[in-house]
mmCIF file of C-alpha atoms in Angstrom:
data_model
loop_
_atom_site.group_PDB
_atom_site.id
_atom_site.type_symbol
_atom_site.label_atom_id
_atom_site.label_comp_id
_atom_site.label_asym_id
_atom_site.label_seq_id
_atom_site.Cartn_x
_atom_site.Cartn_y
_atom_site.Cartn_z
ATOM 1 C CA UNK A 629 148.941 101.717 18.127
ATOM 2 C CA UNK A 630 145.985 102.205 15.837
ATOM 3 C CA UNK A 631 146.618 100.169 12.617
ATOM 4 C CA UNK A 632 145.360 103.107 10.583
ATOM 5 C CA UNK A 633 148.255 105.220 11.831
ATOM 6 C CA UNK A 634 150.930 102.963 10.306
ATOM 7 C CA UNK A 635 150.769 104.467 6.757
ATOM 8 C CA UNK A 636 151.161 107.977 8.184
ATOM 9 C CA UNK A 637 154.079 106.855 10.355
ATOM 10 C CA UNK A 638 155.776 105.148 7.396
ATOM 11 C CA UNK A 639 155.420 108.281 5.245
ATOM 12 C CA UNK A 640 156.867 110.389 8.072
ATOM 13 C CA UNK A 641 159.861 108.078 8.467
ATOM 14 C CA UNK A 642 160.462 108.003 4.703
ATOM 15 C CA UNK A 643 160.390 111.808 4.635
ATOM 16 C CA UNK A 644 162.945 111.976 7.441
ATOM 17 C CA UNK A 645 165.279 109.290 6.064
ATOM 18 C CA UNK A 646 165.261 110.521 2.465
ATOM 19 C CA UNK A 647 165.206 114.213 3.352
ATOM 20 C CA UNK A 648 168.096 116.605 2.722
ATOM 21 C CA UNK A 649 168.747 117.308 6.423
ATOM 22 C CA UNK A 650 169.081 113.627 7.308
ATOM 23 C CA UNK A 651 171.388 112.974 4.351
ATOM 24 C CA UNK A 652 173.676 115.841 5.356
ATOM 25 C CA UNK A 653 173.786 114.646 8.951
ATOM 26 C CA UNK A 654 174.454 111.086 7.817
ATOM 27 C CA UNK A 655 177.295 112.290 5.577
ATOM 28 C CA UNK A 656 178.814 114.271 8.416
ATOM 29 C CA UNK A 657 178.581 111.301 10.789
ATOM 30 C CA UNK A 658 180.172 109.053 8.172
ATOM 31 C CA UNK A 659 183.063 111.485 7.739
ATOM 32 C CA UNK A 660 183.513 111.653 11.511
ATOM 33 C CA UNK A 661 183.393 107.875 11.730
ATOM 34 C CA UNK A 662 186.225 107.500 9.222
ATOM 35 C CA UNK A 663 188.391 109.600 11.542
ATOM 36 C CA UNK A 664 187.600 107.510 14.610
ATOM 37 C CA UNK A 665 187.386 104.101 12.880
ATOM 38 C CA UNK A 666 189.221 104.285 9.528
ATOM 39 C CA UNK A 667 187.733 102.160 6.748
ATOM 40 C CA UNK A 668 189.385 100.656 3.694
ATOM 41 C CA UNK A 669 187.959 100.077 0.220
ATOM 42 C CA UNK A 670 186.532 96.562 -0.126
ATOM 43 C CA UNK A 671 187.989 96.283 -3.639
ATOM 44 C CA UNK A 672 191.402 97.958 -3.705
ATOM 45 C CA UNK A 673 192.119 98.501 0.019
ATOM 46 C CA UNK A 674 192.477 102.293 -0.156
ATOM 47 C CA UNK A 675 191.775 104.050 3.150
ATOM 48 C CA UNK A 676 188.951 106.366 4.254
ATOM 49 C CA UNK A 677 186.014 104.751 2.432
ATOM 50 C CA UNK A 678 184.343 101.364 2.162
ATOM 51 C CA UNK A 679 184.281 101.941 -1.594
ATOM 52 C CA UNK A 680 186.700 104.509 -3.010
ATOM 53 C CA UNK A 681 185.582 106.805 -5.863
ATOM 54 C CA UNK A 682 187.630 104.889 -8.436
ATOM 55 C CA UNK A 683 186.211 101.469 -7.505
ATOM 56 C CA UNK A 684 182.709 102.924 -7.239
ATOM 57 C CA UNK A 685 183.082 104.166 -10.814
ATOM 58 C CA UNK A 686 184.284 100.700 -11.887
ATOM 59 C CA UNK A 687 181.322 99.042 -10.175
ATOM 60 C CA UNK A 688 178.836 101.417 -11.783
ATOM 61 C CA UNK A 689 180.430 100.988 -15.199
ATOM 62 C CA UNK A 690 180.195 97.195 -14.855
ATOM 63 C CA UNK A 691 176.516 97.225 -13.849
ATOM 64 C CA UNK A 692 174.906 99.904 -16.031
ATOM 65 C CA UNK A 693 174.272 97.721 -19.102
ATOM 66 C CA UNK A 694 171.848 94.909 -18.165
ATOM 67 C CA UNK A 695 171.977 91.846 -20.387
ATOM 68 C CA UNK A 696 170.330 88.447 -20.818
ATOM 69 C CA UNK A 697 172.322 85.972 -18.748
ATOM 70 C CA UNK A 698 170.507 82.627 -18.933
ATOM 71 C CA UNK A 699 172.871 81.098 -21.535
ATOM 72 C CA UNK A 700 175.007 78.438 -19.862
ATOM 73 C CA UNK A 701 173.042 78.316 -16.581
ATOM 74 C CA UNK A 702 172.225 74.626 -16.965
ATOM 75 C CA UNK A 703 169.956 74.271 -13.921
ATOM 76 C CA UNK A 704 167.426 76.906 -14.965
ATOM 77 C CA UNK A 705 163.930 75.553 -15.724
ATOM 78 C CA UNK A 706 162.777 75.271 -19.331
ATOM 79 C CA UNK A 707 159.829 77.521 -20.214
ATOM 80 C CA UNK A 708 157.847 78.483 -23.297
ATOM 81 C CA UNK A 709 159.532 81.294 -25.217
ATOM 82 C CA UNK A 710 157.957 84.195 -27.144
ATOM 83 C CA UNK A 711 158.068 83.996 -30.953
ATOM 84 C CA UNK A 712 161.460 84.797 -32.457
ATOM 85 C CA UNK A 713 161.654 88.425 -33.521
ATOM 86 C CA UNK A 714 158.827 89.635 -31.264
ATOM 87 C CA UNK A 715 159.221 93.061 -29.709
ATOM 88 C CA UNK A 716 159.701 93.864 -26.034
ATOM 89 C CA UNK A 717 156.944 96.263 -25.044
ATOM 90 C CA UNK A 718 157.722 99.984 -25.259
ATOM 91 C CA UNK A 719 161.468 99.387 -25.716
ATOM 92 C CA UNK A 720 160.875 97.867 -29.146
ATOM 93 C CA UNK A 721 163.770 95.475 -28.701
ATOM 94 C CA UNK A 722 163.658 92.026 -30.243
ATOM 95 C CA UNK A 723 163.315 89.373 -27.543
ATOM 96 C CA UNK A 724 163.693 86.387 -29.845
ATOM 97 C CA UNK A 725 166.904 87.401 -31.572
ATOM 98 C CA UNK A 726 169.685 84.859 -31.849
ATOM 99 C CA UNK A 727 167.527 81.727 -32.115
ATOM 100 C CA UNK A 728 165.607 79.988 -34.857
ATOM 101 C CA UNK A 729 161.863 80.334 -35.336
ATOM 102 C CA UNK A 730 161.159 76.682 -34.425
ATOM 103 C CA UNK A 731 162.631 76.975 -30.931
ATOM 104 C CA UNK A 732 159.613 77.284 -28.656
ATOM 105 C CA UNK A 733 161.161 76.252 -25.319
ATOM 106 C CA UNK A 734 164.326 77.354 -23.577
ATOM 107 C CA UNK A 735 165.742 78.406 -20.213
ATOM 108 C CA UNK A 736 163.867 80.909 -18.066
ATOM 109 C CA UNK A 737 164.866 84.456 -19.139
ATOM 110 C CA UNK A 738 167.289 86.058 -16.668
ATOM 111 C CA UNK A 739 168.427 89.683 -16.785
ATOM 112 C CA UNK A 740 171.684 90.549 -14.980
ATOM 113 C CA UNK A 741 173.007 94.000 -14.128
ATOM 114 C CA UNK A 742 176.620 92.945 -14.761
ATOM 115 C CA UNK A 743 179.211 90.208 -14.888
ATOM 116 C CA UNK A 744 180.640 88.766 -11.678
ATOM 117 C CA UNK A 745 184.066 90.374 -12.157
ATOM 118 C CA UNK A 746 186.619 91.791 -9.733
ATOM 119 C CA UNK A 747 184.891 95.056 -8.741
ATOM 120 C CA UNK A 748 181.389 93.560 -8.783
ATOM 121 C CA UNK A 749 182.464 90.463 -6.834
ATOM 122 C CA UNK A 750 184.300 92.515 -4.222
ATOM 123 C CA UNK A 751 181.326 94.794 -3.613
ATOM 124 C CA UNK A 752 178.762 91.979 -3.497
ATOM 125 C CA UNK A 753 180.826 89.804 -1.151
ATOM 126 C CA UNK A 754 181.413 92.719 1.206
ATOM 127 C CA UNK A 755 177.734 93.694 1.173
ATOM 128 C CA UNK A 756 176.409 90.154 1.493
ATOM 129 C CA UNK A 757 178.889 88.384 3.773
ATOM 130 C CA UNK A 758 180.874 91.042 5.629
ATOM 131 C CA UNK A 759 178.182 93.353 6.960
ATOM 132 C CA UNK A 760 178.849 96.302 4.635
ATOM 133 C CA UNK A 761 175.266 97.540 4.507
ATOM 134 C CA UNK A 762 176.750 100.965 3.724
ATOM 135 C CA UNK A 763 177.212 99.616 0.185
ATOM 136 C CA UNK A 764 173.471 99.097 -0.249
ATOM 137 C CA UNK A 765 173.022 102.320 -2.274
ATOM 138 C CA UNK A 766 175.221 101.411 -5.298
ATOM 139 C CA UNK A 767 174.127 97.757 -5.199
ATOM 140 C CA UNK A 768 170.451 98.769 -5.108
ATOM 141 C CA UNK A 769 171.025 101.112 -8.054
ATOM 142 C CA UNK A 770 172.518 98.241 -10.073
ATOM 143 C CA UNK A 771 169.587 95.980 -9.201
ATOM 144 C CA UNK A 772 167.103 98.716 -10.078
ATOM 145 C CA UNK A 773 168.572 99.082 -13.568
ATOM 146 C CA UNK A 774 168.236 95.347 -14.175
ATOM 147 C CA UNK A 775 164.644 95.363 -12.896
ATOM 148 C CA UNK A 776 163.632 98.173 -15.246
ATOM 149 C CA UNK A 777 165.242 96.322 -18.158
ATOM 150 C CA UNK A 778 163.615 92.997 -17.249
ATOM 151 C CA UNK A 779 159.988 93.975 -16.673
ATOM 152 C CA UNK A 780 159.158 94.833 -20.335
ATOM 153 C CA UNK A 781 160.801 91.584 -21.481
ATOM 154 C CA UNK A 782 158.942 89.576 -18.837
ATOM 155 C CA UNK A 783 155.560 90.968 -19.868
ATOM 156 C CA UNK A 784 156.120 89.652 -23.398
ATOM 157 C CA UNK A 785 156.471 86.071 -22.178
ATOM 158 C CA UNK A 786 153.753 83.582 -23.259
ATOM 159 C CA UNK A 787 151.061 83.256 -20.607
ATOM 160 C CA UNK A 788 151.640 86.674 -19.066
ATOM 161 C CA UNK A 789 148.318 87.927 -17.770
ATOM 162 C CA UNK A 790 146.794 91.181 -18.992
ATOM 163 C CA UNK A 791 144.572 91.687 -15.963
ATOM 164 C CA UNK A 792 146.204 94.947 -14.935
ATOM 165 C CA UNK A 793 147.402 93.505 -11.617
ATOM 166 C CA UNK A 794 150.934 94.277 -10.463
ATOM 167 C CA UNK A 795 153.759 91.875 -11.255
ATOM 168 C CA UNK A 796 155.129 90.351 -8.044
ATOM 169 C CA UNK A 797 158.867 90.743 -7.409
ATOM 170 C CA UNK A 798 159.719 87.610 -5.404
ATOM 171 C CA UNK A 799 163.112 87.679 -3.650
ATOM 172 C CA UNK A 800 164.961 84.403 -3.175
ATOM 173 C CA UNK A 801 164.678 83.837 0.592
ATOM 174 C CA UNK A 802 167.692 83.728 2.893
ATOM 175 C CA UNK A 803 168.086 80.790 5.239
ATOM 176 C CA UNK A 804 167.195 81.575 8.841
ATOM 177 C CA UNK A 805 170.714 80.673 9.993
ATOM 178 C CA UNK A 806 172.260 83.050 7.438
ATOM 179 C CA UNK A 807 169.871 85.840 8.396
ATOM 180 C CA UNK A 808 170.760 85.432 12.068
ATOM 181 C CA UNK A 809 174.488 85.447 11.264
ATOM 182 C CA UNK A 810 174.313 88.533 9.040
ATOM 183 C CA UNK A 811 171.536 90.356 10.831
ATOM 184 C CA UNK A 812 169.714 91.101 7.558
ATOM 185 C CA UNK A 813 168.437 89.577 4.320
ATOM 186 C CA UNK A 814 170.639 91.037 1.526
ATOM 187 C CA UNK A 815 168.219 90.838 -1.421
ATOM 188 C CA UNK A 816 165.141 91.810 0.594
ATOM 189 C CA UNK A 817 167.006 94.794 2.065
ATOM 190 C CA UNK A 818 167.762 96.102 -1.440
ATOM 191 C CA UNK A 819 164.200 95.647 -2.684
ATOM 192 C CA UNK A 820 162.753 97.269 0.447
ATOM 193 C CA UNK A 821 165.102 100.213 -0.073
ATOM 194 C CA UNK A 822 163.903 100.617 -3.663
ATOM 195 C CA UNK A 823 160.278 100.354 -2.547
ATOM 196 C CA UNK A 824 160.725 103.050 0.107
ATOM 197 C CA UNK A 825 162.226 105.425 -2.440
ATOM 198 C CA UNK A 826 159.468 104.623 -4.994
ATOM 199 C CA UNK A 827 162.134 103.404 -7.442
ATOM 200 C CA UNK A 828 160.667 100.016 -8.336
ATOM 201 C CA UNK A 829 159.359 99.631 -11.914
ATOM 202 C CA UNK A 830 155.783 100.755 -12.449
ATOM 203 C CA UNK A 831 153.080 98.179 -11.746
ATOM 204 C CA UNK A 832 155.351 95.926 -9.708
ATOM 205 C CA UNK A 833 155.004 94.891 -6.087
ATOM 206 C CA UNK A 834 157.455 93.376 -3.607
ATOM 207 C CA UNK A 835 156.117 90.042 -2.364
ATOM 208 C CA UNK A 836 157.965 87.809 0.124
ATOM 209 C CA UNK A 837 155.842 84.765 -0.629
ATOM 210 C CA UNK A 838 158.560 82.069 -0.552
ATOM 211 C CA UNK A 839 160.379 80.781 2.529
ATOM 212 C CA UNK A 840 162.762 77.978 3.480
ATOM 213 C CA UNK A 841 161.427 74.727 4.901
ATOM 214 C CA UNK A 842 162.542 73.549 8.348
ATOM 215 C CA UNK A 843 165.094 70.707 7.972
ATOM 216 C CA UNK A 844 162.829 67.898 9.183
ATOM 217 C CA UNK A 845 159.957 69.013 6.954
ATOM 218 C CA UNK A 846 162.285 69.128 3.977
ATOM 219 C CA UNK A 847 163.687 65.658 4.613
ATOM 220 C CA UNK A 848 160.169 64.259 4.888
ATOM 221 C CA UNK A 849 159.298 65.862 1.536
ATOM 222 C CA UNK A 850 162.365 64.348 -0.138
ATOM 223 C CA UNK A 851 161.651 60.849 1.193
ATOM 224 C CA UNK A 852 157.939 61.055 0.452
ATOM 225 C CA UNK A 853 158.518 62.257 -3.111
ATOM 226 C CA UNK A 854 160.903 59.436 -3.945
ATOM 227 C CA UNK A 855 163.224 61.800 -5.779
ATOM 228 C CA UNK A 856 165.940 60.280 -7.919
ATOM 229 C CA UNK A 857 168.746 62.082 -6.195
ATOM 230 C CA UNK A 858 171.528 60.972 -3.906
ATOM 231 C CA UNK A 859 169.934 60.637 -0.463
ATOM 232 C CA UNK A 860 173.375 61.173 1.010
ATOM 233 C CA UNK A 861 173.715 64.548 -0.778
ATOM 234 C CA UNK A 862 170.312 65.734 0.400
ATOM 235 C CA UNK A 863 170.889 64.483 3.938
ATOM 236 C CA UNK A 864 174.227 66.301 4.075
ATOM 237 C CA UNK A 865 172.584 69.514 2.882
ATOM 238 C CA UNK A 866 169.768 69.207 5.433
ATOM 239 C CA UNK A 867 172.058 68.453 8.381
ATOM 240 C CA UNK A 868 174.488 71.221 7.473
ATOM 241 C CA UNK A 869 171.683 73.747 7.206
ATOM 242 C CA UNK A 870 173.151 74.994 3.952
ATOM 243 C CA UNK A 871 176.251 76.449 5.617
ATOM 244 C CA UNK A 872 178.476 77.993 3.009
ATOM 245 C CA UNK A 873 175.593 78.365 0.559
ATOM 246 C CA UNK A 874 176.117 77.257 -3.008
ATOM 247 C CA UNK A 875 179.651 78.573 -3.458
ATOM 248 C CA UNK A 876 182.153 75.982 -4.630
ATOM 249 C CA UNK A 877 179.557 73.322 -5.443
ATOM 250 C CA UNK A 878 179.092 71.642 -8.819
ATOM 251 C CA UNK A 879 175.822 71.644 -10.746
ATOM 252 C CA UNK A 880 174.560 68.310 -9.363
ATOM 253 C CA UNK A 881 175.435 69.205 -5.765
ATOM 254 C CA UNK A 882 173.895 72.668 -6.119
ATOM 255 C CA UNK A 883 170.581 71.123 -7.168
ATOM 256 C CA UNK A 884 170.720 68.595 -4.328
ATOM 257 C CA UNK A 885 171.554 71.409 -1.899
ATOM 258 C CA UNK A 886 168.310 73.268 -2.667
ATOM 259 C CA UNK A 887 166.026 70.367 -3.646
ATOM 260 C CA UNK A 888 162.600 70.851 -1.983
ATOM 261 C CA UNK A 889 164.193 73.333 0.416
ATOM 262 C CA UNK A 890 161.491 76.014 -0.061
ATOM 263 C CA UNK A 891 157.731 76.457 0.016
ATOM 264 C CA UNK A 892 155.215 79.292 -0.124
ATOM 265 C CA UNK A 893 154.200 81.107 3.016
ATOM 266 C CA UNK A 894 150.870 80.251 4.572
ATOM 267 C CA UNK A 895 149.576 83.770 3.987
ATOM 268 C CA UNK A 896 149.500 85.714 0.740
ATOM 269 C CA UNK A 897 149.330 82.981 -1.893
ATOM 270 C CA UNK A 898 150.725 84.042 -5.314
ATOM 271 C CA UNK A 899 148.213 81.849 -7.182
ATOM 272 C CA UNK A 900 147.136 83.420 -10.469
ATOM 273 C CA UNK A 901 149.760 86.187 -10.284
ATOM 274 C CA UNK A 902 152.655 87.027 -12.611
ATOM 275 C CA UNK A 903 156.014 86.833 -10.827
ATOM 276 C CA UNK A 904 159.657 87.775 -11.394
ATOM 277 C CA UNK A 905 162.261 86.059 -9.222
ATOM 278 C CA UNK A 906 165.012 88.297 -7.782
ATOM 279 C CA UNK A 907 168.405 86.963 -6.616
ATOM 280 C CA UNK A 908 171.906 88.306 -6.113
ATOM 281 C CA UNK A 909 174.168 86.069 -8.261
ATOM 282 C CA UNK A 910 173.386 83.607 -11.067
ATOM 283 C CA UNK A 911 175.740 80.639 -11.424
ATOM 284 C CA UNK A 912 173.965 77.453 -12.528
ATOM 285 C CA UNK A 913 170.426 78.640 -11.738
ATOM 286 C CA UNK A 914 169.677 75.883 -9.207
ATOM 287 C CA UNK A 915 168.290 78.291 -6.586
ATOM 288 C CA UNK A 916 166.122 80.127 -9.117
ATOM 289 C CA UNK A 917 164.909 76.732 -10.352
ATOM 290 C CA UNK A 918 163.753 75.824 -6.836
ATOM 291 C CA UNK A 919 161.878 79.126 -6.378
ATOM 292 C CA UNK A 920 160.344 78.646 -9.843
ATOM 293 C CA UNK A 921 159.113 75.169 -8.792
ATOM 294 C CA UNK A 922 157.513 76.571 -5.651
ATOM 295 C CA UNK A 923 155.743 79.417 -7.467
ATOM 296 C CA UNK A 924 154.489 77.285 -10.362
ATOM 297 C CA UNK A 925 153.251 74.595 -7.966
ATOM 298 C CA UNK A 926 151.278 77.259 -6.110
ATOM 299 C CA UNK A 927 149.567 78.384 -9.332
ATOM 300 C CA UNK A 928 151.659 81.467 -10.162
ATOM 301 C CA UNK A 929 153.177 82.349 -13.551
ATOM 302 C CA UNK A 930 156.924 83.003 -13.510
ATOM 303 C CA UNK A 931 157.884 85.426 -16.269
ATOM 304 C CA UNK A 932 161.614 85.584 -15.639
ATOM 305 C CA UNK A 933 164.316 86.372 -13.113
ATOM 306 C CA UNK A 934 166.623 89.284 -12.274
ATOM 307 C CA UNK A 935 170.070 89.120 -10.673
ATOM 308 C CA UNK A 936 172.689 91.687 -9.775
ATOM 309 C CA UNK A 937 175.523 89.682 -11.345
ATOM 310 C CA UNK A 938 175.979 86.549 -13.435
ATOM 311 C CA UNK A 939 179.073 84.401 -13.459
ATOM 312 C CA UNK A 940 180.605 83.523 -16.806
ATOM 313 C CA UNK A 941 179.201 80.164 -17.993
ATOM 314 C CA UNK A 942 181.614 77.210 -18.257
ATOM 315 C CA UNK A 943 183.155 76.905 -21.705
ATOM 316 C CA UNK A 944 181.294 73.683 -22.487
ATOM 317 C CA UNK A 945 177.957 75.107 -21.385
ATOM 318 C CA UNK A 946 178.466 78.256 -23.417
ATOM 319 C CA UNK A 947 179.318 76.193 -26.490
ATOM 320 C CA UNK A 948 176.165 74.065 -26.074
ATOM 321 C CA UNK A 949 173.971 77.143 -25.634
ATOM 322 C CA UNK A 950 175.346 78.625 -28.852
#
């Protein structure tokens, strides 16, 4: 096929998929499917829908007020902060509130759509680990709200370029084994959906510029760098291929699990560009820290991160952040 025909074909497919006729047909097929293969709500277990109206309302209510979530995420990288009391772009909100004027460094700013509570956790786990791609619409809407709240804040960060170039939205990559098991990349699928519907914030661009290293390459990097980390922990993470992800691991083991596990792709270097990291859940920030290392090493500027949900920080970490 002629490469010049691809944009026309993409526009045609977008028109079909997002058109009224397709949506009505898809709704009718979904209703028919619930008769043949009944579904139950992923949160409360009610029949006839993957997410019942009541739980959908709870999910939306829990993810419609984005907030700053970096407090207590002890593995986030430290970055230079904007002056206390400065304003966030057109929103006019203070981005330095809650800290003293002499604090010039702190954790990377992270904006979350909601807290990792019962409804949010149920929806995210079903979408991410149980193949419920039919839940992509409400999850993408939650992510979109956090993105629109984060971009003005990110552009006020020290070092943000004023060249007029788009800010790169960099999704945290999924391991190849996880992508094969699921059949899709959860975060990339959401961002691609928002891009197709022209819902991404203005002057932003989706950029898949970070990938996972092959196990042998990663082990060679760890040994060559002489990192002060338990070789046994890193070796276990490499040999296991990251099975089970970060869930259930402590802060030290989370960092060892992702240490030097990523690098930039050979094409499309982000050097000299402003970037925002996008992930699904923030716990300690170890994964975001690794992506931040990769981007900064390649010459990019990381302005912040966006997640769909943030877990509540441990009591001790919250007390230290205050």
